Amino acid sequence: MSNIDQMVNQLRAVAAQASVTPAPQEAGGQDFAAMLKSAVDEVNHAQLDARQLSRQFQLGNPDVNLQDVVLSLQKASLSFQTMVQVRNKLVSAYQEIMNMQV
């Protein structure tokens, strides 16, 4: 009988711990719209930086070299192309969902 009592006590302890344990929170804690806006802002920032470096180089600023300009332009171009591809995938997924029959 003492074995059964010990098991019951263990089960009660586990049940008490389970009821006290807080529910897990969302991973990340950031919604999709905020994440998308952040990504678009980063692409915009890369574009603006590339434009600014390019203008400074064209004006003959000795602190700006050609390698930095080319690197920033390529970075801005790649980030923009990636954003366009993500947009295309989102539109495609939306259209696929809208075409589903309920």
PDB file of C-alpha atoms in Angstrom, residues 26-94:
ATOM      1  CA  GLU A  26       5.112  33.086 -28.537  1.00  0.00           C
ATOM      2  CA  ALA A  27       8.482  32.531 -30.120  1.00  0.00           C
ATOM      3  CA  GLY A  28       9.905  35.850 -31.198  1.00  0.00           C
ATOM      4  CA  GLY A  29       7.034  37.976 -29.962  1.00  0.00           C
ATOM      5  CA  GLN A  30       6.936  40.025 -33.177  1.00  0.00           C
ATOM      6  CA  ASP A  31       4.036  39.941 -35.602  1.00  0.00           C
ATOM      7  CA  PHE A  32       4.446  39.395 -39.327  1.00  0.00           C
ATOM      8  CA  ALA A  33       3.554  42.949 -40.363  1.00  0.00           C
ATOM      9  CA  ALA A  34       6.196  44.451 -38.078  1.00  0.00           C
ATOM     10  CA  MET A  35       8.801  42.000 -39.335  1.00  0.00           C
ATOM     11  CA  LEU A  36       7.924  42.793 -42.959  1.00  0.00           C
ATOM     12  CA  LYS A  37       8.063  46.540 -42.323  1.00  0.00           C
ATOM     13  CA  SER A  38      11.450  46.137 -40.658  1.00  0.00           C
ATOM     14  CA  ALA A  39      12.784  44.251 -43.683  1.00  0.00           C
ATOM     15  CA  VAL A  40      11.485  46.903 -46.093  1.00  0.00           C
ATOM     16  CA  ASP A  41      13.053  49.630 -43.946  1.00  0.00           C
ATOM     17  CA  GLU A  42      16.406  47.821 -44.034  1.00  0.00           C
ATOM     18  CA  VAL A  43      16.255  47.579 -47.835  1.00  0.00           C
ATOM     19  CA  ASN A  44      15.375  51.268 -48.047  1.00  0.00           C
ATOM     20  CA  HIS A  45      18.261  52.141 -45.725  1.00  0.00           C
ATOM     21  CA  ALA A  46      20.683  50.137 -47.896  1.00  0.00           C
ATOM     22  CA  GLN A  47      19.423  51.970 -51.001  1.00  0.00           C
ATOM     23  CA  LEU A  48      19.843  55.371 -49.346  1.00  0.00           C
ATOM     24  CA  ASP A  49      23.348  54.523 -48.111  1.00  0.00           C
ATOM     25  CA  ALA A  50      24.392  53.401 -51.585  1.00  0.00           C
ATOM     26  CA  ARG A  51      23.010  56.568 -53.146  1.00  0.00           C
ATOM     27  CA  GLN A  52      24.782  58.753 -50.586  1.00  0.00           C
ATOM     28  CA  LEU A  53      28.131  56.994 -51.051  1.00  0.00           C
ATOM     29  CA  SER A  54      27.763  57.229 -54.812  1.00  0.00           C
ATOM     30  CA  ARG A  55      27.108  60.978 -54.652  1.00  0.00           C
ATOM     31  CA  GLN A  56      30.042  61.542 -52.311  1.00  0.00           C
ATOM     32  CA  PHE A  57      32.325  59.628 -54.674  1.00  0.00           C
ATOM     33  CA  GLN A  58      31.057  61.608 -57.673  1.00  0.00           C
ATOM     34  CA  LEU A  59      31.740  64.861 -55.830  1.00  0.00           C
ATOM     35  CA  GLY A  60      35.328  63.752 -55.239  1.00  0.00           C
ATOM     36  CA  ASN A  61      35.231  63.092 -51.507  1.00  0.00           C
ATOM     37  CA  PRO A  62      38.676  61.618 -50.683  1.00  0.00           C
ATOM     38  CA  ASP A  63      37.248  59.553 -47.790  1.00  0.00           C
ATOM     39  CA  VAL A  64      35.098  57.460 -50.161  1.00  0.00           C
ATOM     40  CA  ASN A  65      36.796  54.915 -52.399  1.00  0.00           C
ATOM     41  CA  LEU A  66      35.386  53.092 -55.397  1.00  0.00           C
ATOM     42  CA  GLN A  67      35.354  49.687 -53.681  1.00  0.00           C
ATOM     43  CA  ASP A  68      33.035  50.969 -50.952  1.00  0.00           C
ATOM     44  CA  VAL A  69      30.708  52.481 -53.541  1.00  0.00           C
ATOM     45  CA  VAL A  70      30.533  49.303 -55.627  1.00  0.00           C
ATOM     46  CA  LEU A  71      30.062  47.147 -52.535  1.00  0.00           C
ATOM     47  CA  SER A  72      27.217  49.302 -51.207  1.00  0.00           C
ATOM     48  CA  LEU A  73      25.531  49.399 -54.632  1.00  0.00           C
ATOM     49  CA  GLN A  74      25.704  45.609 -54.939  1.00  0.00           C
ATOM     50  CA  LYS A  75      24.429  45.154 -51.401  1.00  0.00           C
ATOM     51  CA  ALA A  76      21.491  47.473 -52.107  1.00  0.00           C
ATOM     52  CA  SER A  77      20.752  45.729 -55.392  1.00  0.00           C
ATOM     53  CA  LEU A  78      20.855  42.258 -53.857  1.00  0.00           C
ATOM     54  CA  SER A  79      18.641  43.242 -50.932  1.00  0.00           C
ATOM     55  CA  PHE A  80      16.126  44.836 -53.311  1.00  0.00           C
ATOM     56  CA  GLN A  81      16.056  41.759 -55.561  1.00  0.00           C
ATOM     57  CA  THR A  82      15.550  39.543 -52.525  1.00  0.00           C
ATOM     58  CA  MET A  83      12.684  41.734 -51.341  1.00  0.00           C
ATOM     59  CA  VAL A  84      11.045  41.512 -54.776  1.00  0.00           C
ATOM     60  CA  GLN A  85      11.311  37.708 -54.730  1.00  0.00           C
ATOM     61  CA  VAL A  86       9.793  37.556 -51.246  1.00  0.00           C
ATOM     62  CA  ARG A  87       6.964  39.783 -52.442  1.00  0.00           C
ATOM     63  CA  ASN A  88       6.393  37.505 -55.433  1.00  0.00           C
ATOM     64  CA  LYS A  89       6.227  34.450 -53.158  1.00  0.00           C
ATOM     65  CA  LEU A  90       3.780  36.208 -50.834  1.00  0.00           C
ATOM     66  CA  VAL A  91       1.531  37.192 -53.733  1.00  0.00           C
ATOM     67  CA  SER A  92       1.693  33.666 -55.121  1.00  0.00           C
ATOM     68  CA  ALA A  93       0.805  32.153 -51.736  1.00  0.00           C
ATOM     69  CA  TYR A  94      -2.064  34.622 -51.310  1.00  0.00           C
TER      70      TYR A  94
END
